[in-house]
mmCIF file with all atom_site columns, C-alpha atoms and ligand atoms in Angstrom:
data_model
loop_
_atom_site.group_PDB
_atom_site.id
_atom_site.type_symbol
_atom_site.label_atom_id
_atom_site.label_alt_id
_atom_site.label_comp_id
_atom_site.label_asym_id
_atom_site.label_entity_id
_atom_site.label_seq_id
_atom_site.pdbx_PDB_ins_code
_atom_site.Cartn_x
_atom_site.Cartn_y
_atom_site.Cartn_z
_atom_site.occupancy
_atom_site.B_iso_or_equiv
_atom_site.pdbx_formal_charge
_atom_site.auth_seq_id
_atom_site.auth_comp_id
_atom_site.auth_asym_id
_atom_site.auth_atom_id
_atom_site.pdbx_PDB_model_num
ATOM   1   C  CA  . MET A 1 1   ? 96.590  80.713 102.665 1.00 97.00 ? 1   MET A CA  1
ATOM   2   C  CA  . LYS A 1 2   ? 93.904  77.891 102.138 1.00 98.00 ? 2   LYS A CA  1
ATOM   3   C  CA  . LEU A 1 3   ? 92.754  75.911 105.639 1.00 98.00 ? 3   LEU A CA  1
ATOM   4   C  CA  . LYS A 1 4   ? 91.347  73.253 105.431 1.00 98.00 ? 4   LYS A CA  1
ATOM   5   C  CA  . TRP A 1 5   ? 90.000  71.545 108.203 1.00 98.00 ? 5   TRP A CA  1
ATOM   6   C  CA  . LEU A 1 6   ? 90.117  67.598 107.858 1.00 98.00 ? 6   LEU A CA  1
ATOM   7   C  CA  . GLY A 1 7   ? 87.962  67.051 111.695 1.00 98.00 ? 7   GLY A CA  1
ATOM   8   C  CA  . HIS A 1 8   ? 89.017  66.796 115.196 1.00 98.00 ? 8   HIS A CA  1
ATOM   9   C  CA  . SER A 1 9   ? 92.794  68.492 115.354 1.00 98.00 ? 9   SER A CA  1
ATOM   10  C  CA  . ALA A 1 10  ? 93.586  68.074 112.207 1.00 98.00 ? 10  ALA A CA  1
ATOM   11  C  CA  . PHE A 1 11  ? 94.439  70.385 109.403 1.00 98.00 ? 11  PHE A CA  1
ATOM   12  C  CA  . GLU A 1 12  ? 95.721  70.737 105.819 1.00 98.00 ? 12  GLU A CA  1
ATOM   13  C  CA  . LEU A 1 13  ? 97.491  74.384 106.310 1.00 98.00 ? 13  LEU A CA  1
ATOM   14  C  CA  . ILE A 1 14  ? 98.668  75.982 102.407 1.00 98.00 ? 14  ILE A CA  1
ATOM   15  C  CA  . SER A 1 15  ? 100.835 78.788 101.687 1.00 98.00 ? 15  SER A CA  1
ATOM   16  C  CA  . ASN A 1 16  ? 100.792 80.739 98.906  1.00 96.00 ? 16  ASN A CA  1
ATOM   17  C  CA  . ARG A 1 17  ? 103.566 78.992 97.526  1.00 97.00 ? 17  ARG A CA  1
ATOM   18  C  CA  . GLY A 1 18  ? 101.819 75.568 98.143  1.00 97.00 ? 18  GLY A CA  1
ATOM   19  C  CA  . LEU A 1 19  ? 103.807 74.387 100.583 1.00 98.00 ? 19  LEU A CA  1
ATOM   20  C  CA  . ASN A 1 20  ? 101.653 71.768 101.902 1.00 98.00 ? 20  ASN A CA  1
ATOM   21  C  CA  . ILE A 1 21  ? 101.289 71.915 106.206 1.00 98.00 ? 21  ILE A CA  1
ATOM   22  C  CA  . LEU A 1 22  ? 99.342  68.445 107.503 1.00 98.00 ? 22  LEU A CA  1
ATOM   23  C  CA  . VAL A 1 23  ? 98.657  69.508 111.728 1.00 98.00 ? 23  VAL A CA  1
ATOM   24  C  CA  . ASP A 1 24  ? 98.333  66.873 114.078 1.00 98.00 ? 24  ASP A CA  1
ATOM   25  C  CA  . PRO A 1 25  ? 97.804  63.735 110.866 1.00 98.00 ? 25  PRO A CA  1
ATOM   26  C  CA  . PHE A 1 26  ? 94.564  61.800 113.023 1.00 98.00 ? 26  PHE A CA  1
ATOM   27  C  CA  . ILE A 1 27  ? 92.631  60.148 109.486 1.00 98.00 ? 27  ILE A CA  1
ATOM   28  C  CA  . GLN A 1 28  ? 92.631  56.819 109.512 1.00 97.00 ? 28  GLN A CA  1
ATOM   29  C  CA  . ALA A 1 29  ? 90.866  56.421 112.880 1.00 97.00 ? 29  ALA A CA  1
ATOM   30  C  CA  . ASN A 1 30  ? 89.511  60.033 112.945 1.00 97.00 ? 30  ASN A CA  1
ATOM   31  C  CA  . PRO A 1 31  ? 85.303  59.506 112.422 1.00 97.00 ? 31  PRO A CA  1
ATOM   32  C  CA  . SER A 1 32  ? 85.140  62.757 111.023 1.00 96.00 ? 32  SER A CA  1
ATOM   33  C  CA  . CYS A 1 33  ? 87.545  62.326 108.684 1.00 97.00 ? 33  CYS A CA  1
ATOM   34  C  CA  . PRO A 1 34  ? 86.516  60.468 105.000 1.00 96.00 ? 34  PRO A CA  1
ATOM   35  C  CA  . LEU A 1 35  ? 89.859  61.093 103.427 1.00 97.00 ? 35  LEU A CA  1
ATOM   36  C  CA  . LYS A 1 36  ? 92.308  57.657 102.908 1.00 97.00 ? 36  LYS A CA  1
ATOM   37  C  CA  . VAL A 1 37  ? 96.077  57.653 103.931 1.00 97.00 ? 37  VAL A CA  1
ATOM   38  C  CA  . SER A 1 38  ? 96.841  57.530 100.956 1.00 97.00 ? 38  SER A CA  1
ATOM   39  C  CA  . ASP A 1 39  ? 94.954  60.947 99.531  1.00 96.00 ? 39  ASP A CA  1
ATOM   40  C  CA  . MET A 1 40  ? 97.235  62.445 101.655 1.00 97.00 ? 40  MET A CA  1
ATOM   41  C  CA  . HIS A 1 41  ? 100.357 64.651 100.371 1.00 97.00 ? 41  HIS A CA  1
ATOM   42  C  CA  . PRO A 1 42  ? 101.875 66.683 102.842 1.00 98.00 ? 42  PRO A CA  1
ATOM   43  C  CA  . ASP A 1 43  ? 105.390 68.291 102.570 1.00 98.00 ? 43  ASP A CA  1
ATOM   44  C  CA  . VAL A 1 44  ? 105.481 68.968 105.799 1.00 98.00 ? 44  VAL A CA  1
ATOM   45  C  CA  . ILE A 1 45  ? 103.614 67.138 109.362 1.00 98.00 ? 45  ILE A CA  1
ATOM   46  C  CA  . CYS A 1 46  ? 103.766 69.430 112.508 1.00 98.00 ? 46  CYS A CA  1
ATOM   47  C  CA  . ILE A 1 47  ? 102.209 67.431 115.299 1.00 98.00 ? 47  ILE A CA  1
ATOM   48  C  CA  . THR A 1 48  ? 101.833 68.531 118.424 1.00 98.00 ? 48  THR A CA  1
ATOM   49  C  CA  . HIS A 1 49  ? 102.468 65.748 121.021 1.00 97.00 ? 49  HIS A CA  1
ATOM   50  C  CA  . GLY A 1 50  ? 101.984 62.035 120.417 1.00 96.00 ? 50  GLY A CA  1
ATOM   51  C  CA  . HIS A 1 51  ? 98.227  61.500 121.949 1.00 96.00 ? 51  HIS A CA  1
ATOM   52  C  CA  . ALA A 1 52  ? 97.020  58.403 119.418 1.00 96.00 ? 52  ALA A CA  1
ATOM   53  C  CA  . ASP A 1 53  ? 94.315  61.512 117.723 1.00 97.00 ? 53  ASP A CA  1
ATOM   54  C  CA  . HIS A 1 54  ? 96.910  63.903 117.334 1.00 98.00 ? 54  HIS A CA  1
ATOM   55  C  CA  . TYR A 1 55  ? 100.357 61.796 115.835 1.00 97.00 ? 55  TYR A CA  1
ATOM   56  C  CA  . GLY A 1 56  ? 98.195  59.923 113.959 1.00 97.00 ? 56  GLY A CA  1
ATOM   57  C  CA  . ASP A 1 57  ? 98.936  58.607 110.422 1.00 98.00 ? 57  ASP A CA  1
ATOM   58  C  CA  . VAL A 1 58  ? 102.464 60.294 110.728 1.00 98.00 ? 58  VAL A CA  1
ATOM   59  C  CA  . ILE A 1 59  ? 104.078 56.803 110.209 1.00 97.00 ? 59  ILE A CA  1
ATOM   60  C  CA  . GLU A 1 60  ? 102.275 55.402 106.943 1.00 98.00 ? 60  GLU A CA  1
ATOM   61  C  CA  . ILE A 1 61  ? 102.483 58.868 105.151 1.00 98.00 ? 61  ILE A CA  1
ATOM   62  C  CA  . ALA A 1 62  ? 105.868 59.498 106.085 1.00 98.00 ? 62  ALA A CA  1
ATOM   63  C  CA  . ARG A 1 63  ? 105.960 55.854 104.311 1.00 97.00 ? 63  ARG A CA  1
ATOM   64  C  CA  . ASN A 1 64  ? 104.046 57.099 101.527 1.00 97.00 ? 64  ASN A CA  1
ATOM   65  C  CA  . ASN A 1 65  ? 105.407 60.719 101.408 1.00 97.00 ? 65  ASN A CA  1
ATOM   66  C  CA  . PRO A 1 66  ? 109.433 60.155 100.692 1.00 95.00 ? 66  PRO A CA  1
ATOM   67  C  CA  . ASN A 1 67  ? 110.050 63.507 101.452 1.00 96.00 ? 67  ASN A CA  1
ATOM   68  C  CA  . LEU A 1 68  ? 107.852 64.114 103.879 1.00 98.00 ? 68  LEU A CA  1
ATOM   69  C  CA  . MET A 1 69  ? 109.376 66.309 106.989 1.00 98.00 ? 69  MET A CA  1
ATOM   70  C  CA  . VAL A 1 70  ? 107.731 65.724 110.533 1.00 98.00 ? 70  VAL A CA  1
ATOM   71  C  CA  . ILE A 1 71  ? 108.077 69.290 112.764 1.00 98.00 ? 71  ILE A CA  1
ATOM   72  C  CA  . THR A 1 72  ? 107.444 68.420 116.102 1.00 98.00 ? 72  THR A CA  1
ATOM   73  C  CA  . ASN A 1 73  ? 109.358 68.304 119.555 1.00 97.00 ? 73  ASN A CA  1
ATOM   74  C  CA  . TYR A 1 74  ? 112.011 66.292 120.450 1.00 96.00 ? 74  TYR A CA  1
ATOM   75  C  CA  . GLU A 1 75  ? 111.101 63.846 121.680 1.00 96.00 ? 75  GLU A CA  1
ATOM   76  C  CA  . ILE A 1 76  ? 108.651 62.193 119.102 1.00 97.00 ? 76  ILE A CA  1
ATOM   77  C  CA  . SER A 1 77  ? 111.030 63.065 116.821 1.00 97.00 ? 77  SER A CA  1
ATOM   78  C  CA  . ILE A 1 78  ? 113.783 61.052 117.982 1.00 96.00 ? 78  ILE A CA  1
ATOM   79  C  CA  . HIS A 1 79  ? 111.287 58.233 118.455 1.00 95.00 ? 79  HIS A CA  1
ATOM   80  C  CA  . LEU A 1 80  ? 110.059 58.831 114.749 1.00 97.00 ? 80  LEU A CA  1
ATOM   81  C  CA  . GLN A 1 81  ? 113.829 59.377 113.512 1.00 97.00 ? 81  GLN A CA  1
ATOM   82  C  CA  . LYS A 1 82  ? 114.263 55.202 114.193 1.00 95.00 ? 82  LYS A CA  1
ATOM   83  C  CA  . GLU A 1 83  ? 110.980 54.329 112.317 1.00 95.00 ? 83  GLU A CA  1
ATOM   84  C  CA  . GLY A 1 84  ? 113.587 55.974 109.627 1.00 96.00 ? 84  GLY A CA  1
ATOM   85  C  CA  . VAL A 1 85  ? 111.103 59.330 109.161 1.00 98.00 ? 85  VAL A CA  1
ATOM   86  C  CA  . HIS A 1 86  ? 112.694 62.770 108.639 1.00 98.00 ? 86  HIS A CA  1
ATOM   87  C  CA  . THR A 1 87  ? 112.290 64.773 110.769 1.00 98.00 ? 87  THR A CA  1
ATOM   88  C  CA  . ILE A 1 88  ? 112.984 68.278 112.781 1.00 98.00 ? 88  ILE A CA  1
ATOM   89  C  CA  . GLY A 1 89  ? 112.942 68.086 116.764 1.00 97.00 ? 89  GLY A CA  1
ATOM   90  C  CA  . ILE A 1 90  ? 112.368 71.131 118.122 1.00 97.00 ? 90  ILE A CA  1
ATOM   91  C  CA  . ASN A 1 91  ? 110.905 72.831 121.453 1.00 96.00 ? 91  ASN A CA  1
ATOM   92  C  CA  . CYS A 1 92  ? 108.948 75.807 123.148 1.00 96.00 ? 92  CYS A CA  1
ATOM   93  C  CA  . GLY A 1 93  ? 110.042 78.588 122.330 1.00 95.00 ? 93  GLY A CA  1
ATOM   94  C  CA  . ALA A 1 94  ? 112.317 77.541 118.236 1.00 97.00 ? 94  ALA A CA  1
ATOM   95  C  CA  . GLU A 1 95  ? 110.672 78.303 114.840 1.00 98.00 ? 95  GLU A CA  1
ATOM   96  C  CA  . ILE A 1 96  ? 112.056 76.864 111.960 1.00 97.00 ? 96  ILE A CA  1
ATOM   97  C  CA  . LYS A 1 97  ? 111.626 78.425 108.435 1.00 97.00 ? 97  LYS A CA  1
ATOM   98  C  CA  . LEU A 1 98  ? 110.446 76.503 105.634 1.00 97.00 ? 98  LEU A CA  1
ATOM   99  C  CA  . LYS A 1 99  ? 109.871 77.011 101.737 1.00 96.00 ? 99  LYS A CA  1
ATOM   100 C  CA  . ASP A 1 100 ? 107.630 80.905 102.575 1.00 96.00 ? 100 ASP A CA  1
ATOM   101 C  CA  . VAL A 1 101 ? 106.201 79.242 106.428 1.00 98.00 ? 101 VAL A CA  1
ATOM   102 C  CA  . LYS A 1 102 ? 108.055 80.430 109.289 1.00 98.00 ? 102 LYS A CA  1
ATOM   103 C  CA  . ILE A 1 103 ? 106.885 77.413 112.044 1.00 98.00 ? 103 ILE A CA  1
ATOM   104 C  CA  . ARG A 1 104 ? 107.308 78.082 115.885 1.00 98.00 ? 104 ARG A CA  1
ATOM   105 C  CA  . MET A 1 105 ? 106.834 75.571 118.457 1.00 98.00 ? 105 MET A CA  1
ATOM   106 C  CA  . LEU A 1 106 ? 104.888 77.418 121.433 1.00 98.00 ? 106 LEU A CA  1
ATOM   107 C  CA  . ASP A 1 107 ? 103.604 75.939 124.625 1.00 97.00 ? 107 ASP A CA  1
ATOM   108 C  CA  . ALA A 1 108 ? 99.810  74.274 125.804 1.00 96.00 ? 108 ALA A CA  1
ATOM   109 C  CA  . LYS A 1 109 ? 98.732  72.778 128.976 1.00 95.00 ? 109 LYS A CA  1
ATOM   110 C  CA  . HIS A 1 110 ? 98.536  69.128 128.808 1.00 95.00 ? 110 HIS A CA  1
ATOM   111 C  CA  . SER A 1 111 ? 100.393 66.225 128.122 1.00 92.00 ? 111 SER A CA  1
ATOM   112 C  CA  . SER A 1 112 ? 101.745 64.076 126.121 1.00 92.00 ? 112 SER A CA  1
ATOM   113 C  CA  . SER A 1 113 ? 102.955 60.331 125.735 1.00 90.00 ? 113 SER A CA  1
ATOM   114 C  CA  . LEU A 1 114 ? 102.472 58.075 123.429 1.00 90.00 ? 114 LEU A CA  1
ATOM   115 C  CA  . ASP A 1 115 ? 100.068 56.590 124.703 1.00 89.00 ? 115 ASP A CA  1
ATOM   116 C  CA  . PHE A 1 116 ? 99.309  54.040 121.554 1.00 86.00 ? 116 PHE A CA  1
ATOM   117 C  CA  . ASN A 1 117 ? 101.851 51.899 122.914 1.00 81.00 ? 117 ASN A CA  1
ATOM   118 C  CA  . ILE A 1 118 ? 101.428 49.691 125.103 1.00 78.00 ? 118 ILE A CA  1
ATOM   119 C  CA  . ASN A 1 119 ? 104.243 50.737 127.302 1.00 80.00 ? 119 ASN A CA  1
ATOM   120 C  CA  . VAL A 1 120 ? 103.091 53.918 127.051 1.00 82.00 ? 120 VAL A CA  1
ATOM   121 C  CA  . PRO A 1 121 ? 106.415 56.005 126.440 1.00 84.00 ? 121 PRO A CA  1
ATOM   122 C  CA  . TYR A 1 122 ? 106.935 59.714 127.549 1.00 89.00 ? 122 TYR A CA  1
ATOM   123 C  CA  . ALA A 1 123 ? 106.754 62.035 124.606 1.00 92.00 ? 123 ALA A CA  1
ATOM   124 C  CA  . GLY A 1 124 ? 108.263 65.236 125.926 1.00 91.00 ? 124 GLY A CA  1
ATOM   125 C  CA  . ASN A 1 125 ? 106.230 68.767 126.329 1.00 94.00 ? 125 ASN A CA  1
ATOM   126 C  CA  . PRO A 1 126 ? 103.020 68.828 124.640 1.00 96.00 ? 126 PRO A CA  1
ATOM   127 C  CA  . GLY A 1 127 ? 103.458 72.040 122.373 1.00 97.00 ? 127 GLY A CA  1
ATOM   128 C  CA  . SER A 1 128 ? 101.112 74.182 119.718 1.00 98.00 ? 128 SER A CA  1
ATOM   129 C  CA  . PHE A 1 129 ? 102.214 75.830 116.445 1.00 98.00 ? 129 PHE A CA  1
ATOM   130 C  CA  . LEU A 1 130 ? 101.931 79.235 114.987 1.00 98.00 ? 130 LEU A CA  1
ATOM   131 C  CA  . PHE A 1 131 ? 102.116 79.508 111.476 1.00 98.00 ? 131 PHE A CA  1
ATOM   132 C  CA  . THR A 1 132 ? 103.486 82.902 109.587 1.00 98.00 ? 132 THR A CA  1
ATOM   133 C  CA  . PHE A 1 133 ? 103.449 82.882 106.041 1.00 98.00 ? 133 PHE A CA  1
ATOM   134 C  CA  . ASP A 1 134 ? 104.591 85.372 103.438 1.00 95.00 ? 134 ASP A CA  1
ATOM   135 C  CA  . ASP A 1 135 ? 102.568 87.948 103.734 1.00 95.00 ? 135 ASP A CA  1
ATOM   136 C  CA  . ASN A 1 136 ? 102.556 87.886 107.213 1.00 97.00 ? 136 ASN A CA  1
ATOM   137 C  CA  . LEU A 1 137 ? 99.117  85.895 108.124 1.00 98.00 ? 137 LEU A CA  1
ATOM   138 C  CA  . LYS A 1 138 ? 99.510  84.271 111.583 1.00 98.00 ? 138 LYS A CA  1
ATOM   139 C  CA  . VAL A 1 139 ? 97.873  80.835 112.174 1.00 98.00 ? 139 VAL A CA  1
ATOM   140 C  CA  . PHE A 1 140 ? 97.761  79.878 116.177 1.00 98.00 ? 140 PHE A CA  1
ATOM   141 C  CA  . HIS A 1 141 ? 97.197  75.823 116.107 1.00 98.00 ? 141 HIS A CA  1
ATOM   142 C  CA  . ALA A 1 142 ? 96.436  75.679 120.026 1.00 98.00 ? 142 ALA A CA  1
ATOM   143 C  CA  . GLY A 1 143 ? 96.598  71.882 120.172 1.00 98.00 ? 143 GLY A CA  1
ATOM   144 C  CA  . ASP A 1 144 ? 95.334  70.355 123.014 1.00 97.00 ? 144 ASP A CA  1
ATOM   145 C  CA  . THR A 1 145 ? 95.279  72.655 125.881 1.00 98.00 ? 145 THR A CA  1
ATOM   146 C  CA  . GLY A 1 146 ? 93.665  74.370 128.801 1.00 98.00 ? 146 GLY A CA  1
ATOM   147 C  CA  . LEU A 1 147 ? 94.195  77.787 129.418 1.00 98.00 ? 147 LEU A CA  1
ATOM   148 C  CA  . PHE A 1 148 ? 96.687  79.445 130.809 1.00 98.00 ? 148 PHE A CA  1
ATOM   149 C  CA  . SER A 1 149 ? 98.326  82.691 131.177 1.00 97.00 ? 149 SER A CA  1
ATOM   150 C  CA  . ASP A 1 150 ? 100.643 82.687 128.711 1.00 97.00 ? 150 ASP A CA  1
ATOM   151 C  CA  . MET A 1 151 ? 98.245  82.698 125.962 1.00 98.00 ? 151 MET A CA  1
ATOM   152 C  CA  . LYS A 1 152 ? 97.465  86.180 126.917 1.00 97.00 ? 152 LYS A CA  1
ATOM   153 C  CA  . PHE A 1 153 ? 101.498 87.013 127.570 1.00 97.00 ? 153 PHE A CA  1
ATOM   154 C  CA  . VAL A 1 154 ? 102.725 85.374 125.521 1.00 97.00 ? 154 VAL A CA  1
ATOM   155 C  CA  . ILE A 1 155 ? 100.799 84.272 122.326 1.00 98.00 ? 155 ILE A CA  1
ATOM   156 C  CA  . GLY A 1 156 ? 98.845  87.460 122.059 1.00 97.00 ? 156 GLY A CA  1
ATOM   157 C  CA  . ASP A 1 157 ? 101.077 90.497 123.537 1.00 97.00 ? 157 ASP A CA  1
ATOM   158 C  CA  . ILE A 1 158 ? 103.806 89.027 121.707 1.00 98.00 ? 158 ILE A CA  1
ATOM   159 C  CA  . TYR A 1 159 ? 102.556 87.403 118.684 1.00 98.00 ? 159 TYR A CA  1
ATOM   160 C  CA  . LYS A 1 160 ? 99.042  88.462 118.060 1.00 98.00 ? 160 LYS A CA  1
ATOM   161 C  CA  . PRO A 1 161 ? 98.350  85.902 115.626 1.00 98.00 ? 161 PRO A CA  1
ATOM   162 C  CA  . ASP A 1 162 ? 95.516  87.379 113.262 1.00 98.00 ? 162 ASP A CA  1
ATOM   163 C  CA  . ILE A 1 163 ? 93.921  83.021 112.958 1.00 98.00 ? 163 ILE A CA  1
ATOM   164 C  CA  . ALA A 1 164 ? 93.364  80.818 115.910 1.00 98.00 ? 164 ALA A CA  1
ATOM   165 C  CA  . LEU A 1 165 ? 92.000  77.595 115.960 1.00 98.00 ? 165 LEU A CA  1
ATOM   166 C  CA  . LEU A 1 166 ? 90.625  76.473 119.467 1.00 98.00 ? 166 LEU A CA  1
ATOM   167 C  CA  . PRO A 1 167 ? 90.177  72.777 121.016 1.00 98.00 ? 167 PRO A CA  1
ATOM   168 C  CA  . ILE A 1 168 ? 86.426  73.211 122.584 1.00 98.00 ? 168 ILE A CA  1
ATOM   169 C  CA  . GLY A 1 169 ? 85.822  69.395 123.367 1.00 97.00 ? 169 GLY A CA  1
ATOM   170 C  CA  . ASN A 1 170 ? 86.445  69.647 127.577 1.00 97.00 ? 170 ASN A CA  1
ATOM   171 C  CA  . ILE A 1 171 ? 87.865  66.631 129.414 1.00 95.00 ? 171 ILE A CA  1
ATOM   172 C  CA  . PHE A 1 172 ? 90.676  66.528 127.655 1.00 96.00 ? 172 PHE A CA  1
ATOM   173 C  CA  . THR A 1 173 ? 90.866  70.527 127.137 1.00 98.00 ? 173 THR A CA  1
ATOM   174 C  CA  . MET A 1 174 ? 89.490  73.967 127.211 1.00 98.00 ? 174 MET A CA  1
ATOM   175 C  CA  . ASP A 1 175 ? 85.353  73.772 126.259 1.00 97.00 ? 175 ASP A CA  1
ATOM   176 C  CA  . PRO A 1 176 ? 83.571  76.361 124.855 1.00 97.00 ? 176 PRO A CA  1
ATOM   177 C  CA  . SER A 1 177 ? 83.640  78.887 127.599 1.00 96.00 ? 177 SER A CA  1
ATOM   178 C  CA  . GLN A 1 178 ? 87.461  78.872 128.127 1.00 97.00 ? 178 GLN A CA  1
ATOM   179 C  CA  . ALA A 1 179 ? 87.550  78.843 124.319 1.00 98.00 ? 179 ALA A CA  1
ATOM   180 C  CA  . ALA A 1 180 ? 86.247  81.696 124.772 1.00 97.00 ? 180 ALA A CA  1
ATOM   181 C  CA  . ILE A 1 181 ? 88.420  83.637 127.277 1.00 97.00 ? 181 ILE A CA  1
ATOM   182 C  CA  . ALA A 1 182 ? 91.617  81.714 125.673 1.00 98.00 ? 182 ALA A CA  1
ATOM   183 C  CA  . ALA A 1 183 ? 90.352  83.755 122.103 1.00 98.00 ? 183 ALA A CA  1
ATOM   184 C  CA  . SER A 1 184 ? 89.613  87.481 124.874 1.00 97.00 ? 184 SER A CA  1
ATOM   185 C  CA  . TRP A 1 185 ? 93.469  86.664 125.370 1.00 98.00 ? 185 TRP A CA  1
ATOM   186 C  CA  . ILE A 1 186 ? 95.011  85.813 121.441 1.00 98.00 ? 186 ILE A CA  1
ATOM   187 C  CA  . ASN A 1 187 ? 92.832  87.984 120.467 1.00 97.00 ? 187 ASN A CA  1
ATOM   188 C  CA  . PRO A 1 188 ? 92.986  86.894 116.449 1.00 98.00 ? 188 PRO A CA  1
ATOM   189 C  CA  . LYS A 1 189 ? 90.823  88.477 114.106 1.00 98.00 ? 189 LYS A CA  1
ATOM   190 C  CA  . VAL A 1 190 ? 89.499  84.587 113.305 1.00 98.00 ? 190 VAL A CA  1
ATOM   191 C  CA  . ALA A 1 191 ? 88.587  82.121 115.848 1.00 98.00 ? 191 ALA A CA  1
ATOM   192 C  CA  . ILE A 1 192 ? 87.169  78.368 114.132 1.00 98.00 ? 192 ILE A CA  1
ATOM   193 C  CA  . PRO A 1 193 ? 86.723  75.323 117.509 1.00 98.00 ? 193 PRO A CA  1
ATOM   194 C  CA  . MET A 1 194 ? 88.994  72.472 117.270 1.00 98.00 ? 194 MET A CA  1
ATOM   195 C  CA  . HIS A 1 195 ? 88.510  68.530 118.932 1.00 98.00 ? 195 HIS A CA  1
ATOM   196 C  CA  . TYR A 1 196 ? 85.083  68.378 119.591 1.00 98.00 ? 196 TYR A CA  1
ATOM   197 C  CA  . ASN A 1 197 ? 82.535  66.163 118.281 1.00 97.00 ? 197 ASN A CA  1
ATOM   198 C  CA  . THR A 1 198 ? 84.523  62.921 117.023 1.00 97.00 ? 198 THR A CA  1
ATOM   199 C  CA  . PHE A 1 199 ? 83.892  60.579 120.323 1.00 95.00 ? 199 PHE A CA  1
ATOM   200 C  CA  . PRO A 1 200 ? 81.108  61.576 122.342 1.00 96.00 ? 200 PRO A CA  1
ATOM   201 C  CA  . SER A 1 201 ? 82.772  62.070 125.373 1.00 96.00 ? 201 SER A CA  1
ATOM   202 C  CA  . ILE A 1 202 ? 84.244  65.368 123.109 1.00 97.00 ? 202 ILE A CA  1
ATOM   203 C  CA  . GLU A 1 203 ? 80.320  66.654 122.078 1.00 96.00 ? 203 GLU A CA  1
ATOM   204 C  CA  . GLN A 1 204 ? 79.605  70.443 122.130 1.00 97.00 ? 204 GLN A CA  1
ATOM   205 C  CA  . ASP A 1 205 ? 77.150  72.145 120.233 1.00 96.00 ? 205 ASP A CA  1
ATOM   206 C  CA  . PRO A 1 206 ? 80.407  74.940 118.189 1.00 97.00 ? 206 PRO A CA  1
ATOM   207 C  CA  . ALA A 1 207 ? 77.002  77.362 118.210 1.00 97.00 ? 207 ALA A CA  1
ATOM   208 C  CA  . GLN A 1 208 ? 78.092  77.912 122.030 1.00 96.00 ? 208 GLN A CA  1
ATOM   209 C  CA  . PHE A 1 209 ? 81.586  78.838 121.443 1.00 97.00 ? 209 PHE A CA  1
ATOM   210 C  CA  . LYS A 1 210 ? 80.465  81.185 118.736 1.00 97.00 ? 210 LYS A CA  1
ATOM   211 C  CA  . ILE A 1 211 ? 77.560  83.139 120.687 1.00 97.00 ? 211 ILE A CA  1
ATOM   212 C  CA  . GLU A 1 212 ? 80.359  83.268 124.027 1.00 95.00 ? 212 GLU A CA  1
ATOM   213 C  CA  . ILE A 1 213 ? 83.031  84.826 121.448 1.00 96.00 ? 213 ILE A CA  1
ATOM   214 C  CA  . GLU A 1 214 ? 80.443  87.137 120.365 1.00 94.00 ? 214 GLU A CA  1
ATOM   215 C  CA  . LYS A 1 215 ? 79.520  88.668 123.624 1.00 93.00 ? 215 LYS A CA  1
ATOM   216 C  CA  . THR A 1 216 ? 83.906  88.156 124.829 1.00 89.00 ? 216 THR A CA  1
ATOM   217 C  CA  . VAL A 1 217 ? 85.407  88.889 122.083 1.00 93.00 ? 217 VAL A CA  1
ATOM   218 C  CA  . PRO A 1 218 ? 83.264  91.675 119.619 1.00 90.00 ? 218 PRO A CA  1
ATOM   219 C  CA  . ASP A 1 219 ? 86.243  92.118 117.415 1.00 93.00 ? 219 ASP A CA  1
ATOM   220 C  CA  . CYS A 1 220 ? 86.416  88.107 116.429 1.00 97.00 ? 220 CYS A CA  1
ATOM   221 C  CA  . HIS A 1 221 ? 84.925  86.475 113.758 1.00 97.00 ? 221 HIS A CA  1
ATOM   222 C  CA  . ALA A 1 222 ? 84.544  82.999 115.032 1.00 97.00 ? 222 ALA A CA  1
ATOM   223 C  CA  . ILE A 1 223 ? 84.376  80.657 111.904 1.00 98.00 ? 223 ILE A CA  1
ATOM   224 C  CA  . ILE A 1 224 ? 82.537  76.829 112.777 1.00 98.00 ? 224 ILE A CA  1
ATOM   225 C  CA  . ALA A 1 225 ? 84.378  75.184 109.836 1.00 98.00 ? 225 ALA A CA  1
ATOM   226 C  CA  . ASN A 1 226 ? 83.267  71.816 108.012 1.00 97.00 ? 226 ASN A CA  1
ATOM   227 C  CA  . VAL A 1 227 ? 85.566  69.535 107.273 1.00 98.00 ? 227 VAL A CA  1
ATOM   228 C  CA  . LEU A 1 228 ? 86.885  69.100 103.949 1.00 97.00 ? 228 LEU A CA  1
ATOM   229 C  CA  . GLU A 1 229 ? 85.683  73.139 103.328 1.00 95.00 ? 229 GLU A CA  1
ATOM   230 C  CA  . THR A 1 230 ? 88.183  75.100 102.342 1.00 97.00 ? 230 THR A CA  1
ATOM   231 C  CA  . ILE A 1 231 ? 88.721  78.568 103.655 1.00 98.00 ? 231 ILE A CA  1
ATOM   232 C  CA  . GLU A 1 232 ? 91.439  81.348 101.817 1.00 97.00 ? 232 GLU A CA  1
ATOM   233 C  CA  . PHE A 1 233 ? 92.602  83.960 103.750 1.00 97.00 ? 233 PHE A CA  1
HETATM 234 ZN ZN1 . LIG B 2 .   ? 96.292  64.539 123.677 1.00 76.26 ? 1   LIG B ZN1 1
#
């Protein structure tokens, strides 16, 4: 599996059989992402919740890629279907399989609304995703979230991800210290920080996350990803 951070919470995951998954496709308005919407050719987009910095450019990417399938919560999927986008609307706990990847929606402690719309419609519960690849490698994308105990009792104890992508920006999510606690509960082999330094309001030093991880979870390797760097697992 190949993982590429596109800045903020946007990640590209490419399976061993070439399934290209884009998570939280915030491209055009993402100051950290040098790519253009026209550069994006995913097979699947997964959206954790409705906020503009996660929903991102899904409509434009879907228009450029007619076979694209979007996996998101039921409420956002209804909204996207009205825009002509192919979706599978799921909810917390459910798992579907596409090619060689199983995709499960799990919980997140946050909010979800289509905040770019003038009426700010409700957009279901915010979620996270667990991707299980055919070699049983498991990647957990936490979405936007605060700490919650099921990070230990459900995500850590039952699903046991190998790699955890954790927000550290504070203001809307956990900060580096809390994300290190999350890592101690989830207990992955690798933790990668996300959702920081995109805007002044979420400025954080990812080195602080690495230091906290080394203190709290010595068996976990914190990787500070560079935007567009491909990391192979
Ligand atoms: Zn959010």
